[in-house]
Amino acid sequence: MVNSDPNVGERTRKRVQEVIQALSFQPNMAARGLAAGKTRVLGLVIPVGISSIFSDPYFPLVIQGVSSACNLRGYSIMLWLAEPQFERKTISQIIYNGLIDGVIVLSMLTDDPLIDRLSESNLPFMTIGRHPTNQKINYVDVENRSGAYQGVSYAIETGHRRVACIGGPRNTISGQDRYQGYLEALRDHGRPVLPELIVEGDYSDAGGYQAMTRLLPSKPDAVFAASDAMALAAMRAIQEAGLRVPEDIAIIGFDDIPSAAISKPPLTTVRQPIVQTGKIVAETLIDRIEHPDPEPHRILLPVELVIRASC
Amino acid sequence: MVNSDPNVGERTRKRVQEVIQALSFQPNMAARGLAAGKTRVLGLVIPVGISSIFSDPYFPLVIQGVSSACNLRGYSIMLWLAEPQFERKTISQIIYNGLIDGVIVLSMLTDDPLIDRLSESNLPFMTIGRHPTNQKINYVDVENRSGAYQGVSYAIETGHRRVACIGGPRNTISGQDRYQGYLEALRDHGRPVLPELIVEGDYSDAGGYQAMTRLLPSKPDAVFAASDAMALAAMRAIQEAGLRVPEDIAIIGFDDIPSAAISKPPLTTVRQPIVQTGKIVAETLIDRIEHPDPEPHRILLPVELVIRASC
DNA sequence: TTGATAATTGGGAGCGCTCCCTAAATACCA
DNA sequence: TGGTATTTAGGGAGCGCTCCCAATTATCAA
């Protein structure tokens, strides 16, 4: 017994430990996994279909959180970047191959076939990002809607009348949720929804710049961008057009990435706890693996409006 | 025989394939790993000790390259973010546990204890980033020295006389190599090395901004920054000080990250093939696992000076 | 001291696969 | 058609561990 078997003598246990030390013995995980039926490995699936997605600082931070929780609990991470062409075959193959005790899926898209496959299986899994329809899926997400609501409300309450929106991609859940928050804030403050002030972005720097360029002729006096990357790019576009931030156009972002604090002016933004999200999703999944429990776990992490100088 | 055993009848093979299809049978990788002594899993170790390191777009891109090569060759990736406090124990434990056929180590630091442990073992491994002393270690790296040399030479040849350097951290190999390139370019063009024009950065945005602020009083007319993140931040610092890029101070970066192309002015920088680096290191490692070969493999990938408007 | 009970230990089966060796089937040639 | 060479199929051992049960030893009360 290499492990701490509960009914093994104190003396024996000690001797075993000494021998382990002396030989610097490492149990073979493949054998252990085979015999015990559990490997202490978590799968982490990240879709990279959307081109810009991996240059976003979001993903590394999630990985960092997951990794940190796994280290603490003695788990390892198997990483798959799900390139679209592999989804059908490889992913499902890989997932059922007995190397993994559970899976975390970074679920951006509103319709991810992988999720359906997983819910049919009996492999424990959680998603980062809520599922739009299936109520039985366990997830961790941040309060995207409420965060956007807060940000846009703040813009309105600080006297801005034409608040534009650079949204996230429409086929992402977070993009939709943040857009909803924008809409609701407008409605609750009795403001009209003006189509010319709404542009779809792709969360990326380049996309934000382009979106702002298209927005400029409509003369917004504030912009809510669904990501900091886009917000910062929009700020650049505004300044290059000879306008001032926040005097001519105020900006509110979403994420609070490191560079948001040091832009000029510093970006007012909605902070989401990215590393924390990764940690919690991993912890919850490990809990569920070790103590199976049919109760759905749906966790919504709070966001926080960080007021700086851009609005 | 689930695999394509070379001496198995054509008819039988076909029948086996059909049955596999019909049952959508998935071989258990743990069992296969145990029996065959190989798991088709690669370890990827990334140190996250340096705080800012994971917000750098470099790492995701390397992962992407490694992942892409692994997908092609039917390998999976086991990811470890090596938090410093785990290095001694966990990392070496994990690496010898039989779950892995080989390891890729993203080796930034000039003295990484993990590398020494690995070279004592007989686990195939490669590093990304050359090793400063041990000649027997297989690595893939980019031409950091020559890239910096090209960039700095270009600055000098375009008429700049006081070329400053915002270097990478001194305890990183790439930081040293790029600094060497800077020095050599200065020397080969008969320019003096002025200590007041040399500042150590940490590759990060914030570090670059701070470094530039310190550099400003020394009145450089050009700056070579060892990363684009620093270069972009330096550009901001210069512009905020009321100076123009490139008229007052020219800037040359290193990396060619996406935002380098859309900054204002667009950044002249040394492009390094990051995804490619990941691909090649994974491919080479897999080759070495499948066809052991004591010959050292040291690969230096070329870089390319991308001339845009900042210099 | 003895018997009953509890704590501990050692041994064997088996996890699902690969590898190797032998037996059987088939092909080939005189 | 018989015999040999060759291909193909099948069976068994074993990879290194965990789990479970039987055997052993220690513990305690009468």
PDB file of N, CA, C and O (backbone and C1' of nucleotides) in Angstrom, chain C:
ATOM      1  P    DT C   1       0.831 -18.613  31.671  1.00  0.00           P
ATOM      2  O5'  DT C   1      -0.698 -19.038  31.554  1.00  0.00           O
ATOM      3  C5'  DT C   1      -1.154 -20.242  32.163  1.00  0.00           C
ATOM      4  C4'  DT C   1      -2.530 -20.522  31.634  1.00  0.00           C
ATOM      5  C3'  DT C   1      -2.593 -20.670  30.111  1.00  0.00           C
ATOM      6  O3'  DT C   1      -3.397 -21.801  29.780  1.00  0.00           O
ATOM      7  C1'  DT C   1      -4.103 -18.956  30.819  1.00  0.00           C
ATOM      8  P    DT C   2      -3.472 -22.363  28.322  1.00  0.00           P
ATOM      9  O5'  DT C   2      -4.916 -21.861  27.899  1.00  0.00           O
ATOM     10  C5'  DT C   2      -6.058 -22.187  28.715  1.00  0.00           C
ATOM     11  C4'  DT C   2      -7.253 -21.456  28.170  1.00  0.00           C
ATOM     12  C3'  DT C   2      -7.418 -21.527  26.651  1.00  0.00           C
ATOM     13  O3'  DT C   2      -8.730 -21.945  26.320  1.00  0.00           O
ATOM     14  C1'  DT C   2      -7.548 -19.275  27.394  1.00  0.00           C
ATOM     15  P    DG C   3      -8.980 -22.495  24.822  1.00  0.00           P
ATOM     16  O5'  DG C   3     -10.160 -21.508  24.390  1.00  0.00           O
ATOM     17  C5'  DG C   3     -11.260 -21.310  25.273  1.00  0.00           C
ATOM     18  C4'  DG C   3     -11.931 -19.986  24.931  1.00  0.00           C
ATOM     19  C3'  DG C   3     -12.318 -19.845  23.456  1.00  0.00           C
ATOM     20  O3'  DG C   3     -13.679 -19.447  23.376  1.00  0.00           O
ATOM     21  C1'  DG C   3     -10.978 -17.990  24.152  1.00  0.00           C
ATOM     22  P    DA C   4     -14.389 -19.337  22.006  1.00  0.00           P
ATOM     23  O5'  DA C   4     -14.534 -17.764  21.856  1.00  0.00           O
ATOM     24  C5'  DA C   4     -15.125 -17.008  22.913  1.00  0.00           C
ATOM     25  C4'  DA C   4     -14.913 -15.528  22.658  1.00  0.00           C
ATOM     26  C3'  DA C   4     -15.309 -15.051  21.258  1.00  0.00           C
ATOM     27  O3'  DA C   4     -16.122 -13.895  21.373  1.00  0.00           O
ATOM     28  C1'  DA C   4     -13.096 -14.388  21.736  1.00  0.00           C
ATOM     29  P    DT C   5     -16.833 -13.296  20.102  1.00  0.00           P
ATOM     30  O5'  DT C   5     -15.958 -12.003  19.829  1.00  0.00           O
ATOM     31  C5'  DT C   5     -15.735 -11.061  20.886  1.00  0.00           C
ATOM     32  C4'  DT C   5     -14.623 -10.113  20.474  1.00  0.00           C
ATOM     33  C3'  DT C   5     -14.800  -9.459  19.101  1.00  0.00           C
ATOM     34  O3'  DT C   5     -14.859  -8.049  19.271  1.00  0.00           O
ATOM     35  C1'  DT C   5     -12.579 -10.215  19.403  1.00  0.00           C
ATOM     36  P    DA C   6     -15.221  -7.104  18.070  1.00  0.00           P
ATOM     37  O5'  DA C   6     -13.841  -6.359  17.796  1.00  0.00           O
ATOM     38  C5'  DA C   6     -13.148  -5.726  18.887  1.00  0.00           C
ATOM     39  C4'  DA C   6     -11.718  -5.451  18.465  1.00  0.00           C
ATOM     40  C3'  DA C   6     -11.575  -4.670  17.159  1.00  0.00           C
ATOM     41  O3'  DA C   6     -10.743  -3.543  17.379  1.00  0.00           O
ATOM     42  C1'  DA C   6     -10.248  -6.612  17.085  1.00  0.00           C
ATOM     43  P    DA C   7     -10.492  -2.471  16.243  1.00  0.00           P
ATOM     44  O5'  DA C   7      -8.986  -2.795  15.830  1.00  0.00           O
ATOM     45  C5'  DA C   7      -7.951  -2.671  16.817  1.00  0.00           C
ATOM     46  C4'  DA C   7      -6.659  -3.180  16.226  1.00  0.00           C
ATOM     47  C3'  DA C   7      -6.181  -2.437  14.977  1.00  0.00           C
ATOM     48  O3'  DA C   7      -4.812  -2.136  15.138  1.00  0.00           O
ATOM     49  C1'  DA C   7      -6.281  -4.760  14.555  1.00  0.00           C
ATOM     50  P    DT C   8      -4.054  -1.250  14.038  1.00  0.00           P
ATOM     51  O5'  DT C   8      -3.472  -2.386  13.115  1.00  0.00           O
ATOM     52  C5'  DT C   8      -2.436  -3.217  13.615  1.00  0.00           C
ATOM     53  C4'  DT C   8      -2.115  -4.300  12.610  1.00  0.00           C
ATOM     54  C3'  DT C   8      -1.543  -3.825  11.273  1.00  0.00           C
ATOM     55  O3'  DT C   8      -0.173  -4.178  11.280  1.00  0.00           O
ATOM     56  C1'  DT C   8      -3.028  -5.672  11.038  1.00  0.00           C
ATOM     57  P    DT C   9       0.753  -3.735  10.045  1.00  0.00           P
ATOM     58  O5'  DT C   9       0.696  -5.035   9.151  1.00  0.00           O
ATOM     59  C5'  DT C   9       1.143  -6.285   9.695  1.00  0.00           C
ATOM     60  C4'  DT C   9       0.848  -7.390   8.701  1.00  0.00           C
ATOM     61  C3'  DT C   9       1.416  -7.134   7.308  1.00  0.00           C
ATOM     62  O3'  DT C   9       2.278  -8.196   6.985  1.00  0.00           O
ATOM     63  C1'  DT C   9      -0.830  -7.889   7.194  1.00  0.00           C
ATOM     64  P    DG C  10       3.442  -7.999   5.936  1.00  0.00           P
ATOM     65  O5'  DG C  10       3.162  -9.258   5.004  1.00  0.00           O
ATOM     66  C5'  DG C  10       2.701 -10.463   5.593  1.00  0.00           C
ATOM     67  C4'  DG C  10       1.841 -11.216   4.588  1.00  0.00           C
ATOM     68  C3'  DG C  10       2.362 -11.167   3.152  1.00  0.00           C
ATOM     69  O3'  DG C  10       2.467 -12.513   2.708  1.00  0.00           O
ATOM     70  C1'  DG C  10       0.062 -10.571   3.215  1.00  0.00           C
ATOM     71  P    DG C  11       3.045 -12.841   1.276  1.00  0.00           P
ATOM     72  O5'  DG C  11       1.702 -13.269   0.524  1.00  0.00           O
ATOM     73  C5'  DG C  11       0.772 -14.136   1.183  1.00  0.00           C
ATOM     74  C4'  DG C  11      -0.415 -14.359   0.279  1.00  0.00           C
ATOM     75  C3'  DG C  11      -0.072 -14.495  -1.206  1.00  0.00           C
ATOM     76  O3'  DG C  11      -0.924 -15.475  -1.766  1.00  0.00           O
ATOM     77  C1'  DG C  11      -1.526 -12.660  -0.911  1.00  0.00           C
ATOM     78  P    DG C  12      -0.594 -16.034  -3.193  1.00  0.00           P
ATOM     79  O5'  DG C  12      -1.948 -15.666  -3.949  1.00  0.00           O
ATOM     80  C5'  DG C  12      -3.215 -16.010  -3.364  1.00  0.00           C
ATOM     81  C4'  DG C  12      -4.320 -15.341  -4.160  1.00  0.00           C
ATOM     82  C3'  DG C  12      -4.131 -15.406  -5.667  1.00  0.00           C
ATOM     83  O3'  DG C  12      -5.394 -15.605  -6.279  1.00  0.00           O
ATOM     84  C1'  DG C  12      -4.247 -13.169  -5.014  1.00  0.00           C
ATOM     85  P    DA C  13      -5.468 -16.098  -7.742  1.00  0.00           P
ATOM     86  O5'  DA C  13      -6.683 -15.240  -8.306  1.00  0.00           O
ATOM     87  C5'  DA C  13      -7.792 -14.941  -7.449  1.00  0.00           C
ATOM     88  C4'  DA C  13      -8.391 -13.613  -7.862  1.00  0.00           C
ATOM     89  C3'  DA C  13      -8.546 -13.441  -9.378  1.00  0.00           C
ATOM     90  O3'  DA C  13      -9.835 -12.929  -9.641  1.00  0.00           O
ATOM     91  C1'  DA C  13      -7.346 -11.624  -8.475  1.00  0.00           C
ATOM     92  P    DG C  14     -10.375 -12.932 -11.103  1.00  0.00           P
ATOM     93  O5'  DG C  14     -10.124 -11.425 -11.519  1.00  0.00           O
ATOM     94  C5'  DG C  14     -10.693 -10.376 -10.739  1.00  0.00           C
ATOM     95  C4'  DG C  14     -10.203  -9.062 -11.278  1.00  0.00           C
ATOM     96  C3'  DG C  14     -10.152  -8.972 -12.813  1.00  0.00           C
ATOM     97  O3'  DG C  14     -10.605  -7.697 -13.188  1.00  0.00           O
ATOM     98  C1'  DG C  14      -8.089  -8.405 -11.941  1.00  0.00           C
ATOM     99  P    DC C  15     -11.451  -7.509 -14.499  1.00  0.00           P
ATOM    100  O5'  DC C  15     -11.261  -5.965 -14.814  1.00  0.00           O
ATOM    101  C5'  DC C  15     -11.430  -4.966 -13.797  1.00  0.00           C
ATOM    102  C4'  DC C  15     -10.476  -3.843 -14.080  1.00  0.00           C
ATOM    103  C3'  DC C  15     -10.173  -3.667 -15.556  1.00  0.00           C
ATOM    104  O3'  DC C  15     -11.059  -2.689 -16.083  1.00  0.00           O
ATOM    105  C1'  DC C  15      -8.169  -3.516 -14.196  1.00  0.00           C
ATOM    106  P    DG C  16     -12.004  -3.096 -17.302  1.00  0.00           P
ATOM    107  O5'  DG C  16     -11.057  -2.910 -18.576  1.00  0.00           O
ATOM    108  C5'  DG C  16     -10.479  -1.641 -18.815  1.00  0.00           C
ATOM    109  C4'  DG C  16      -9.321  -1.812 -19.757  1.00  0.00           C
ATOM    110  C3'  DG C  16      -9.663  -2.512 -21.076  1.00  0.00           C
ATOM    111  O3'  DG C  16      -9.115  -1.736 -22.115  1.00  0.00           O
ATOM    112  C1'  DG C  16      -7.780  -3.507 -20.102  1.00  0.00           C
ATOM    113  P    DC C  17      -9.423  -2.037 -23.617  1.00  0.00           P
ATOM    114  O5'  DC C  17      -7.978  -2.415 -24.158  1.00  0.00           O
ATOM    115  C5'  DC C  17      -7.016  -1.411 -24.339  1.00  0.00           C
ATOM    116  C4'  DC C  17      -5.654  -1.933 -23.938  1.00  0.00           C
ATOM    117  C3'  DC C  17      -4.890  -2.671 -25.020  1.00  0.00           C
ATOM    118  O3'  DC C  17      -4.210  -1.707 -25.813  1.00  0.00           O
ATOM    119  C1'  DC C  17      -4.529  -3.600 -22.840  1.00  0.00           C
ATOM    120  P    DT C  18      -3.658  -2.178 -27.248  1.00  0.00           P
ATOM    121  O5'  DT C  18      -2.226  -2.784 -26.870  1.00  0.00           O
ATOM    122  C5'  DT C  18      -1.255  -1.957 -26.251  1.00  0.00           C
ATOM    123  C4'  DT C  18      -0.017  -2.782 -25.953  1.00  0.00           C
ATOM    124  C3'  DT C  18       0.637  -3.376 -27.192  1.00  0.00           C
ATOM    125  O3'  DT C  18       2.040  -3.287 -27.016  1.00  0.00           O
ATOM    126  C1'  DT C  18       0.072  -5.113 -25.689  1.00  0.00           C
ATOM    127  P    DC C  19       2.987  -3.405 -28.280  1.00  0.00           P
ATOM    128  O5'  DC C  19       3.836  -4.688 -27.897  1.00  0.00           O
ATOM    129  C5'  DC C  19       4.200  -4.908 -26.535  1.00  0.00           C
ATOM    130  C4'  DC C  19       4.646  -6.351 -26.362  1.00  0.00           C
ATOM    131  C3'  DC C  19       5.269  -6.981 -27.605  1.00  0.00           C
ATOM    132  O3'  DC C  19       6.414  -7.712 -27.204  1.00  0.00           O
ATOM    133  C1'  DC C  19       3.465  -8.314 -26.870  1.00  0.00           C
ATOM    134  P    DC C  20       7.497  -8.144 -28.264  1.00  0.00           P
ATOM    135  O5'  DC C  20       7.545  -9.725 -28.063  1.00  0.00           O
ATOM    136  C5'  DC C  20       7.492 -10.273 -26.733  1.00  0.00           C
ATOM    137  C4'  DC C  20       6.970 -11.685 -26.802  1.00  0.00           C
ATOM    138  C3'  DC C  20       7.513 -12.502 -27.985  1.00  0.00           C
ATOM    139  O3'  DC C  20       7.925 -13.767 -27.504  1.00  0.00           O
ATOM    140  C1'  DC C  20       5.156 -12.629 -27.922  1.00  0.00           C
ATOM    141  P    DC C  21       8.941 -14.653 -28.362  1.00  0.00           P
ATOM    142  O5'  DC C  21       8.493 -16.127 -27.966  1.00  0.00           O
ATOM    143  C5'  DC C  21       7.611 -16.349 -26.846  1.00  0.00           C
ATOM    144  C4'  DC C  21       6.521 -17.328 -27.261  1.00  0.00           C
ATOM    145  C3'  DC C  21       6.948 -18.330 -28.343  1.00  0.00           C
ATOM    146  O3'  DC C  21       6.633 -19.644 -27.916  1.00  0.00           O
ATOM    147  C1'  DC C  21       4.903 -17.297 -28.931  1.00  0.00           C
ATOM    148  P    DT C  22       7.274 -20.892 -28.694  1.00  0.00           P
ATOM    149  O5'  DT C  22       5.971 -21.766 -28.993  1.00  0.00           O
ATOM    150  C5'  DT C  22       4.956 -21.884 -27.988  1.00  0.00           C
ATOM    151  C4'  DT C  22       3.625 -22.086 -28.657  1.00  0.00           C
ATOM    152  C3'  DT C  22       3.607 -23.230 -29.690  1.00  0.00           C
ATOM    153  O3'  DT C  22       2.475 -24.047 -29.446  1.00  0.00           O
ATOM    154  C1'  DT C  22       2.686 -21.269 -30.604  1.00  0.00           C
ATOM    155  P    DA C  23       2.407 -25.483 -30.103  1.00  0.00           P
ATOM    156  O5'  DA C  23       1.017 -25.419 -30.856  1.00  0.00           O
ATOM    157  C5'  DA C  23      -0.133 -24.930 -30.150  1.00  0.00           C
ATOM    158  C4'  DA C  23      -1.209 -24.572 -31.155  1.00  0.00           C
ATOM    159  C3'  DA C  23      -1.452 -25.651 -32.215  1.00  0.00           C
ATOM    160  O3'  DA C  23      -2.845 -25.806 -32.383  1.00  0.00           O
ATOM    161  C1'  DA C  23      -0.873 -23.601 -33.262  1.00  0.00           C
ATOM    162  P    DA C  24      -3.412 -26.981 -33.304  1.00  0.00           P
ATOM    163  O5'  DA C  24      -4.039 -26.159 -34.510  1.00  0.00           O
ATOM    164  C5'  DA C  24      -4.923 -25.072 -34.231  1.00  0.00           C
ATOM    165  C4'  DA C  24      -5.048 -24.229 -35.467  1.00  0.00           C
ATOM    166  C3'  DA C  24      -5.436 -24.999 -36.727  1.00  0.00           C
ATOM    167  O3'  DA C  24      -6.662 -24.485 -37.214  1.00  0.00           O
ATOM    168  C1'  DA C  24      -3.597 -23.545 -37.148  1.00  0.00           C
ATOM    169  P    DA C  25      -7.403 -25.156 -38.448  1.00  0.00           P
ATOM    170  O5'  DA C  25      -7.038 -24.145 -39.619  1.00  0.00           O
ATOM    171  C5'  DA C  25      -7.296 -22.758 -39.435  1.00  0.00           C
ATOM    172  C4'  DA C  25      -6.656 -21.976 -40.541  1.00  0.00           C
ATOM    173  C3'  DA C  25      -7.001 -22.459 -41.948  1.00  0.00           C
ATOM    174  O3'  DA C  25      -7.462 -21.361 -42.705  1.00  0.00           O
ATOM    175  C1'  DA C  25      -4.659 -22.259 -41.701  1.00  0.00           C
ATOM    176  P    DT C  26      -8.254 -21.609 -44.051  1.00  0.00           P
ATOM    177  O5'  DT C  26      -7.175 -21.208 -45.137  1.00  0.00           O
ATOM    178  C5'  DT C  26      -6.563 -19.918 -45.064  1.00  0.00           C
ATOM    179  C4'  DT C  26      -5.215 -19.943 -45.738  1.00  0.00           C
ATOM    180  C3'  DT C  26      -5.235 -20.364 -47.222  1.00  0.00           C
ATOM    181  O3'  DT C  26      -5.094 -19.210 -48.024  1.00  0.00           O
ATOM    182  C1'  DT C  26      -3.324 -21.159 -46.028  1.00  0.00           C
ATOM    183  P    DA C  27      -5.133 -19.343 -49.606  1.00  0.00           P
ATOM    184  O5'  DA C  27      -3.573 -19.387 -49.930  1.00  0.00           O
ATOM    185  C5'  DA C  27      -2.731 -18.322 -49.521  1.00  0.00           C
ATOM    186  C4'  DA C  27      -1.290 -18.629 -49.911  1.00  0.00           C
ATOM    187  C3'  DA C  27      -1.093 -18.973 -51.399  1.00  0.00           C
ATOM    188  O3'  DA C  27      -0.058 -18.150 -51.918  1.00  0.00           O
ATOM    189  C1'  DA C  27      -0.208 -20.715 -50.019  1.00  0.00           C
ATOM    190  P    DC C  28       0.263 -18.203 -53.476  1.00  0.00           P
ATOM    191  O5'  DC C  28       1.481 -19.223 -53.522  1.00  0.00           O
ATOM    192  C5'  DC C  28       2.630 -19.019 -52.691  1.00  0.00           C
ATOM    193  C4'  DC C  28       3.530 -20.225 -52.804  1.00  0.00           C
ATOM    194  C3'  DC C  28       3.780 -20.718 -54.230  1.00  0.00           C
ATOM    195  O3'  DC C  28       5.157 -20.582 -54.536  1.00  0.00           O
ATOM    196  C1'  DC C  28       3.315 -22.539 -52.758  1.00  0.00           C
ATOM    197  P    DC C  29       5.620 -20.599 -56.073  1.00  0.00           P
ATOM    198  O5'  DC C  29       6.245 -22.057 -56.206  1.00  0.00           O
ATOM    199  C5'  DC C  29       7.359 -22.431 -55.369  1.00  0.00           C
ATOM    200  C4'  DC C  29       7.471 -23.940 -55.312  1.00  0.00           C
ATOM    201  C3'  DC C  29       7.568 -24.634 -56.685  1.00  0.00           C
ATOM    202  O3'  DC C  29       8.908 -25.094 -56.880  1.00  0.00           O
ATOM    203  C1'  DC C  29       6.170 -25.838 -55.130  1.00  0.00           C
ATOM    204  P    DA C  30       9.264 -25.741 -58.311  1.00  0.00           P
ATOM    205  O5'  DA C  30       9.280 -27.284 -57.960  1.00  0.00           O
ATOM    206  C5'  DA C  30      10.111 -27.756 -56.889  1.00  0.00           C
ATOM    207  C4'  DA C  30       9.732 -29.191 -56.527  1.00  0.00           C
ATOM    208  C3'  DA C  30       9.929 -30.203 -57.656  1.00  0.00           C
ATOM    209  O3'  DA C  30      10.502 -31.388 -57.117  1.00  0.00           O
ATOM    210  C1'  DA C  30       7.683 -30.260 -56.899  1.00  0.00           C
TER     211       DA C  30
END
